[in-house]
Amino acid sequence: MRDDSPNSWEARADASSFYGFTDLPSVHERGAVVLTHGEGPYVVDVHGKRYLDANSGLWNMVAGFDHPGMAAAAKAQYDRFPGYHAFFGRMSDQTVMLSEKLIEVSPFESAKVFYTNSGSEANDTMVKMLWFLSGAEGQPQRRKILTRKNAYHGVTVAASSMTGKPYNSVFGLPLDGFIHLSCPHYWREGQEGETEAAFTRRMAAELEETIAREGADTIAAFFAEPVMGAGGVIPPSAGYFQAIQPILKKHGIPLIADEVICGFGRTGAVWGCQSYDFMPDAIISSKCLTAGYFPMGAVILGPDLCERLDRAVEEIEEFPHGFTASGHPVGCAIALKAIDVILKGDDRNPPLIENVRALTPRFESHMARLAEHPNIGEARGKGLMGALEAVRDKATRTPFDGDLSVSERIANTCTDHGLICRPLGQAIVLCPPFIMTEAQMDEMFEKLESALGKVFAQIT
Ligand SMILES: *Cc1c(COP(=O)(O)O)cnc(C)c1O
């Protein structure tokens, strides 16, 4: 697999690139996969090997890797007006048009939009907006942020602090005042004999107790992904948002939906909050917002936060925050096209979200079939996102010994078979592009199933 000659792409990648979120033993043994281009849901490496990308790049390349309309929209805007900022009361026409479009497709009656270059920056921006509001409203102590264990909100300093994963301790994070509640994963966290309804009540009671302990007037917001993504594709327990939203409301704590993964169709609805029937106070968007064709994030403020922030900013006459490339005209033109491709379609192509809905039953039945394997403890998901959790013992839900690196082995075996999928803890994550055909979906599961069989035979 690995080409070790000094001028190989693998050696050049090693010598020049500081890897992030990469299992170094795997990359040392196998070499980095260096890619040149893509064809539909496939990517091709420097050796000409093709891989079906079951993870849509990193959740985002949902229109595939060679969508002609997306590239044309980018080219047209580069020719027309290749860059501008959104400071000092200036912005591009594309920026205004995208904001109007986002408001139109948002679940809010009225809204306003603020742009960033990434999901992490959108979360940090939201935190700064909330902290700004606390100060302006005479409640400077209202700064604590509630999230959940296993939540993933990004890697900038506030977003890392919000992320509920143990790896951030290597940075001395989280910062003080970022509080992580329990993960609402019934299969893993439910107690002996506890029903799912009782589990959900326990999650709600924990929230009540936390608010009482910390003081409602010290909490700026509760952030939640509708389905936790990078934490392992964890849908909430039944009734979770219906149980927690009234508690937050009662205490005047905004609920921010981090829709970076769920937004724009992944769960089958436009927004994850619609799949789970709750109304957030603001939405954080990125990833599918541009179908991965441009780095961009957005904070979409619902009516209440919008009105309060507008009022607070009027007082000091300026909101001192923004990125050089916020509202980039090319990014906005690409996002406008992506939203059309996903939600509207054209004469020849139905909207991709329809394909998500059409493919979901096939996805679910393949998942259910693989869940019957004695070493698959749980198959979970929503829409076109899913995870298969490997276990040594299904009845007791006992994981494999960590030293076996079971999910890395499965993912590496898949790579050998021409399938890219992602290990996460001891689970394998699938989040295929929305353009996938039924035949490609069957190919994805055939390759995965054969890799599972091979690896489980080696280690059990
Ligand atoms: C990916 C992700 C982020 C971070 O987005 P970046 O663009 O990588 O900064 C934030 N929240 C969620 C839910 C994500 O999946």
XYZ file of C-alpha atoms and ligand atoms in Angstrom:
475
model
C 0.000 0.000 0.000
C 2.501 2.565 1.231
C 5.020 3.809 -1.323
C 8.146 4.568 0.726
C 10.381 6.037 -1.949
C 11.466 9.528 -0.873
C 9.552 11.285 -3.633
C 6.324 9.373 -3.121
C 3.245 11.386 -2.276
C 3.060 9.501 1.027
C 6.618 10.516 1.987
C 6.055 14.099 0.841
C 2.846 14.307 2.867
C 4.678 12.977 5.954
C 7.581 15.372 5.527
C 5.524 18.471 4.911
C 2.210 18.097 6.696
C 1.294 18.263 10.343
C -1.629 15.871 10.583
C -4.789 16.821 12.484
C -7.409 14.373 13.797
C -5.348 11.512 12.315
C -4.508 8.143 13.863
C -0.727 8.342 13.539
C -0.002 4.588 13.824
C -2.349 4.003 10.863
C -0.797 6.739 8.746
C 2.746 5.628 9.605
C 1.968 2.099 8.549
C -0.203 2.831 5.548
C 0.747 6.307 4.385
C -1.598 9.227 3.844
C -4.221 8.825 1.122
C -3.416 11.684 -1.242
C -6.312 12.487 -3.548
C -6.401 14.184 -6.912
C -10.070 14.497 -7.833
C -13.542 13.087 -7.492
C -16.300 11.621 -9.647
C -19.794 11.786 -8.171
C -19.560 10.155 -4.722
C -16.102 8.673 -5.498
C -12.648 10.142 -4.898
C -9.471 9.087 -6.694
C -5.965 8.958 -5.222
C -2.559 9.664 -6.779
C -2.228 5.970 -7.719
C -5.524 6.043 -9.586
C -7.374 4.017 -6.941
C -11.053 4.911 -6.600
C -12.873 5.058 -3.290
C -16.570 5.390 -2.618
C -16.657 8.114 0.030
C -19.266 7.001 2.570
C -18.577 10.136 4.608
C -19.203 12.817 1.960
C -15.692 14.156 2.599
C -16.351 15.407 6.124
C -20.168 15.289 6.082
C -20.307 18.167 3.628
C -19.699 17.134 -0.036
C -23.309 16.079 -0.399
C -23.623 17.077 -4.078
C -20.629 14.901 -4.940
C -17.138 15.848 -6.058
C -17.749 17.049 -9.607
C -21.125 18.788 -9.612
C -21.060 20.954 -12.751
C -23.585 23.515 -11.488
C -21.654 24.141 -8.286
C -18.365 24.743 -10.085
C -20.108 26.972 -12.652
C -21.686 29.108 -9.909
C -18.254 29.586 -8.361
C -16.636 30.442 -11.701
C -19.347 32.948 -12.618
C -18.983 34.770 -9.319
C -15.164 34.734 -9.476
C -15.471 36.411 -12.870
C -18.019 38.919 -11.635
C -16.733 39.958 -8.164
C -14.109 37.662 -6.663
C -13.956 38.866 -3.097
C -15.182 41.399 -0.593
C -15.743 41.774 3.136
C -18.815 42.678 5.182
C -17.366 45.408 7.438
C -18.086 49.161 7.625
C -21.598 48.846 6.224
C -20.465 47.339 2.934
C -21.186 43.872 1.564
C -21.729 42.122 -1.759
C -25.146 41.692 -3.371
C -24.675 37.913 -3.127
C -24.338 38.283 0.643
C -27.688 40.060 0.906
C -29.320 37.479 -1.361
C -27.971 34.562 0.664
C -29.184 36.096 3.939
C -32.666 36.504 2.458
C -32.583 32.896 1.264
C -31.410 31.573 4.642
C -34.173 33.482 6.413
C -36.699 32.079 3.933
C -35.628 28.455 4.479
C -35.081 28.853 8.241
C -37.788 27.733 10.659
C -37.978 31.321 11.986
C -40.711 33.877 11.245
C -38.043 36.530 11.117
C -34.277 36.285 11.418
C -30.899 37.830 10.656
C -27.694 36.185 9.524
C -24.019 36.667 10.441
C -21.277 34.901 8.415
C -18.063 33.154 9.391
C -15.601 30.838 7.604
C -16.412 27.685 9.564
C -18.750 26.002 11.990
C -16.315 26.527 14.860
C -16.198 30.246 14.225
C -19.982 30.362 14.011
C -20.193 28.772 17.477
C -17.571 31.162 18.867
C -19.464 34.047 17.273
C -22.714 32.921 18.903
C -20.972 32.725 22.292
C -19.598 36.252 21.836
C -23.065 37.482 20.856
C -24.511 35.962 24.030
C -21.744 37.383 26.225
C -22.177 40.763 24.582
C -25.910 40.585 25.266
C -25.384 39.656 28.917
C -23.203 42.709 29.452
C -25.531 45.016 27.560
C -28.594 43.786 29.450
C -26.966 44.436 32.840
C -26.290 40.760 33.601
C -22.522 40.464 33.176
C -22.490 37.245 35.242
C -24.615 35.442 32.628
C -21.778 33.686 30.790
C -21.938 29.933 31.400
C -22.541 27.686 28.419
C -24.278 24.316 28.727
C -23.583 21.511 26.244
C -23.503 17.698 26.468
C -20.803 15.050 26.770
C -19.878 13.707 23.296
C -21.084 16.928 21.692
C -18.886 18.234 18.878
C -18.984 21.971 18.283
C -15.591 22.569 16.676
C -12.007 23.434 17.524
C -11.639 27.165 18.171
C -11.245 28.016 21.831
C -14.895 28.475 22.767
C -16.053 25.705 20.411
C -13.455 23.285 21.863
C -14.681 24.181 25.328
C -18.230 23.402 24.231
C -17.155 20.091 22.698
C -17.698 17.323 25.232
C -14.795 15.050 24.294
C -11.932 14.100 26.622
C -9.227 14.848 24.023
C -9.492 18.588 24.657
C -7.777 18.139 28.020
C -4.450 18.069 26.108
C -5.028 21.786 25.502
C -6.015 22.523 29.103
C -9.596 22.972 27.892
C -12.492 23.421 28.481
C -12.337 26.969 29.785
C -14.152 27.597 33.054
C -17.880 28.052 32.748
C -18.433 25.452 30.004
C -20.570 22.745 31.572
C -21.164 19.330 29.981
C -24.397 17.515 30.813
C -24.997 13.816 30.188
C -25.141 12.463 26.670
C -28.738 11.455 25.864
C -27.683 8.096 24.398
C -30.166 5.610 25.815
C -28.414 2.453 24.534
C -25.097 3.371 26.186
C -26.174 5.489 29.161
C -29.521 3.949 30.155
C -29.438 2.190 33.522
C -30.422 -1.410 34.241
C -34.206 -1.697 33.904
C -34.664 1.984 33.000
C -37.204 2.652 30.234
C -36.364 5.172 27.514
C -39.067 7.507 28.877
C -37.556 7.311 32.369
C -34.089 7.926 30.886
C -35.353 11.070 29.150
C -36.913 12.251 32.432
C -33.550 11.693 34.123
C -31.812 13.844 31.453
C -34.383 16.604 32.070
C -34.002 16.331 35.853
C -30.228 16.666 35.496
C -30.751 19.863 33.517
C -33.093 21.248 36.225
C -30.572 20.366 38.944
C -27.698 21.915 37.022
C -29.610 25.144 36.507
C -30.543 25.220 40.214
C -26.950 24.529 41.277
C -25.309 27.045 38.925
C -28.043 29.702 39.066
C -30.256 30.350 36.052
C -29.006 33.935 35.839
C -25.414 32.737 35.281
C -26.255 30.626 32.195
C -26.029 32.272 28.771
C -27.307 29.363 26.624
C -27.701 25.646 26.008
C -26.181 24.435 22.718
C -27.193 21.125 21.171
C -26.805 19.251 17.918
C -30.214 17.748 17.014
C -28.359 14.483 16.286
C -24.834 14.430 17.704
C -22.544 13.935 14.717
C -18.826 13.654 15.400
C -19.605 12.311 18.882
C -20.746 9.115 17.163
C -24.043 9.805 15.362
C -26.191 9.794 18.474
C -29.868 10.640 18.049
C -31.488 11.982 21.227
C -33.580 9.645 23.356
C -37.313 9.755 22.588
C -38.909 13.004 23.757
C -35.569 14.557 24.772
C -36.034 17.991 23.216
C -39.696 18.098 24.287
C -38.506 17.474 27.855
C -35.659 19.984 27.985
C -37.041 22.879 25.955
C -39.741 23.889 28.510
C -37.138 23.848 31.295
C -34.841 26.163 29.345
C -37.780 28.412 28.470
C -38.937 28.636 32.077
C -35.462 29.839 33.103
C -34.990 32.201 30.169
C -32.069 30.224 28.728
C -31.776 30.298 24.912
C -31.561 26.963 23.067
C -29.065 27.130 20.206
C -29.283 24.347 17.602
C -25.864 23.463 16.188
C -27.127 22.360 12.761
C -23.677 22.223 11.148
C -24.233 18.553 10.233
C -28.022 18.181 10.409
C -28.869 21.364 8.480
C -29.795 21.161 4.789
C -31.256 17.731 4.589
C -29.040 15.217 6.348
C -31.873 13.997 8.609
C -34.498 14.129 5.838
C -35.951 17.501 6.912
C -34.302 20.817 6.029
C -33.242 21.230 9.670
C -32.616 18.663 12.389
C -34.805 20.683 14.758
C -37.694 20.001 12.363
C -36.975 16.259 12.425
C -37.195 16.418 16.237
C -39.974 19.002 16.373
C -38.428 21.760 18.468
C -37.891 25.467 17.870
C -34.445 26.817 18.735
C -33.583 30.468 19.419
C -30.768 30.453 16.876
C -29.204 28.079 14.361
C -25.520 27.462 13.678
C -24.918 26.349 10.083
C -21.908 25.281 7.992
C -20.790 22.107 6.120
C -23.744 21.454 3.701
C -24.439 25.195 3.533
C -22.044 25.289 0.558
C -22.149 21.525 -0.134
C -18.476 21.683 0.872
C -17.509 23.819 -2.157
C -16.430 26.794 -0.014
C -15.504 27.265 3.649
C -18.401 29.120 5.235
C -20.430 29.189 8.420
C -23.440 31.189 9.511
C -25.250 32.184 12.673
C -28.980 32.512 11.994
C -30.591 34.465 14.819
C -34.265 33.849 15.542
C -36.654 36.737 16.308
C -36.096 37.112 20.069
C -32.282 37.093 20.026
C -32.344 39.250 16.919
C -34.438 41.942 18.548
C -32.404 41.916 21.759
C -29.060 42.029 19.956
C -30.241 44.790 17.630
C -31.303 46.825 20.648
C -28.064 46.162 22.553
C -25.886 47.035 19.554
C -27.803 50.286 18.926
C -26.617 51.430 22.365
C -22.916 51.187 21.548
C -23.399 51.809 17.821
C -21.267 48.852 16.673
C -20.881 45.082 17.108
C -17.079 44.740 17.188
C -16.726 41.329 15.553
C -16.289 39.865 12.065
C -13.885 37.910 9.857
C -12.104 39.314 6.822
C -13.887 36.815 4.595
C -17.295 36.954 6.371
C -20.004 36.907 3.705
C -17.491 36.304 0.896
C -19.324 36.877 -2.414
C -18.046 33.656 -4.008
C -18.962 31.666 -0.911
C -22.418 33.254 -0.906
C -22.970 32.536 -4.617
C -21.908 28.934 -4.015
C -24.197 28.633 -0.989
C -27.135 30.014 -2.999
C -26.473 27.349 -5.623
C -26.025 24.595 -3.012
C -29.327 25.480 -1.346
C -31.039 25.333 -4.746
C -29.444 21.994 -5.590
C -30.404 20.506 -2.220
C -33.848 22.024 -1.661
C -35.214 23.103 -5.021
C -33.633 21.177 -7.889
C -34.205 22.215 -11.501
C -36.004 20.955 -14.643
C -33.685 17.991 -15.014
C -32.713 17.246 -11.428
C -35.049 16.791 -8.487
C -33.856 18.365 -5.229
C -31.254 16.244 -3.456
C -33.290 16.251 -0.262
C -35.848 14.122 -2.102
C -33.134 11.574 -2.772
C -32.220 11.614 0.927
C -35.815 10.752 1.770
C -36.056 8.150 -0.985
C -32.801 6.430 0.042
C -33.394 6.459 3.793
C -35.470 3.240 3.971
C -32.771 1.378 1.993
C -30.073 2.824 4.266
C -32.050 1.808 7.352
C -32.698 -1.722 6.141
C -29.001 -2.279 5.360
C -28.147 -0.924 8.824
C -30.726 -3.193 10.456
C -29.286 -6.187 8.602
C -25.739 -5.435 9.795
C -27.053 -4.877 13.325
C -27.840 -8.586 13.464
C -24.127 -9.395 13.526
C -23.089 -10.668 16.994
C -20.353 -8.013 17.173
C -22.560 -5.059 16.271
C -24.111 -3.742 19.465
C -26.185 -0.948 18.022
C -27.058 0.434 14.598
C -28.356 3.963 15.044
C -28.977 7.029 12.964
C -31.436 9.373 11.314
C -31.953 10.064 7.622
C -28.661 9.494 5.802
C -26.429 9.480 8.873
C -25.698 6.346 10.831
C -23.242 4.530 13.067
C -22.555 0.875 13.708
C -21.168 0.278 17.186
C -18.795 -2.680 17.474
C -18.966 -4.703 20.709
C -17.124 -7.719 22.050
C -20.253 -8.892 23.861
C -23.614 -7.878 22.527
C -25.728 -8.846 25.553
C -23.641 -6.817 28.006
C -22.724 -4.106 25.440
C -19.071 -4.628 26.364
C -16.678 -2.871 23.995
C -13.560 -4.469 22.538
C -10.221 -3.957 24.238
C -9.032 -0.489 23.187
C -5.637 -1.877 22.087
C -7.358 -3.788 19.294
C -8.290 -0.475 17.586
C -11.299 -2.280 16.170
C -12.872 0.642 14.339
C -9.533 1.769 12.834
C -9.004 -1.782 11.564
C -12.456 -1.835 10.010
C -11.972 1.561 8.391
C -8.500 0.599 7.111
C -9.848 -2.653 5.664
C -12.621 -0.666 3.990
C -10.010 1.671 2.502
C -8.229 -1.375 1.043
C -11.563 -2.378 -0.521
C -12.122 1.083 -2.008
C -14.510 2.451 0.594
C -13.832 5.456 2.793
C -15.637 5.430 6.108
C -14.752 6.784 9.465
C -13.855 5.177 12.791
C -15.253 6.993 15.807
C -14.632 5.445 19.185
C -15.550 1.829 18.441
C -18.168 2.812 15.911
C -18.078 3.182 12.145
C -19.778 6.293 10.831
C -21.656 6.481 7.536
C -22.954 9.749 6.081
C -23.048 9.261 2.310
C -23.456 12.047 -0.245
C -27.057 12.943 -1.071
C -26.414 12.176 -4.775
C -25.838 8.507 -4.094
C -27.745 5.972 -6.235
C -29.319 2.795 -4.874
C -26.605 0.727 -6.544
C -23.870 2.833 -4.944
C -25.548 2.455 -1.567
C -25.594 -1.318 -1.999
C -21.906 -1.195 -2.988
C -21.147 0.805 0.177
C -22.805 -1.758 2.433
C -21.329 -4.764 0.577
C -17.819 -3.394 1.053
C -18.466 -2.526 4.668
C -19.976 -5.916 5.404
C -17.026 -7.760 3.947
C -14.602 -5.602 5.975
C -16.604 -6.232 9.158
C -16.522 -9.973 8.519
C -12.767 -9.947 7.945
C -11.904 -7.873 11.022
C -14.268 -9.632 13.429
C -12.877 -12.990 12.240
C -9.364 -11.750 13.106
C -10.139 -10.481 16.595
C -12.873 -12.714 18.022
C -17.975 20.134 11.934
C -18.776 20.717 13.053
C -18.454 21.944 13.640
C -17.195 22.677 13.289
O -17.168 23.107 11.991
P -15.733 23.497 11.328
O -16.133 24.045 10.005
O -14.936 22.246 11.265
O -15.124 24.504 12.219
C -19.309 22.465 14.583
N -20.413 21.818 14.958
C -20.756 20.629 14.443
C -22.014 19.970 14.878
C -19.934 20.034 13.482
O -20.244 18.837 12.992
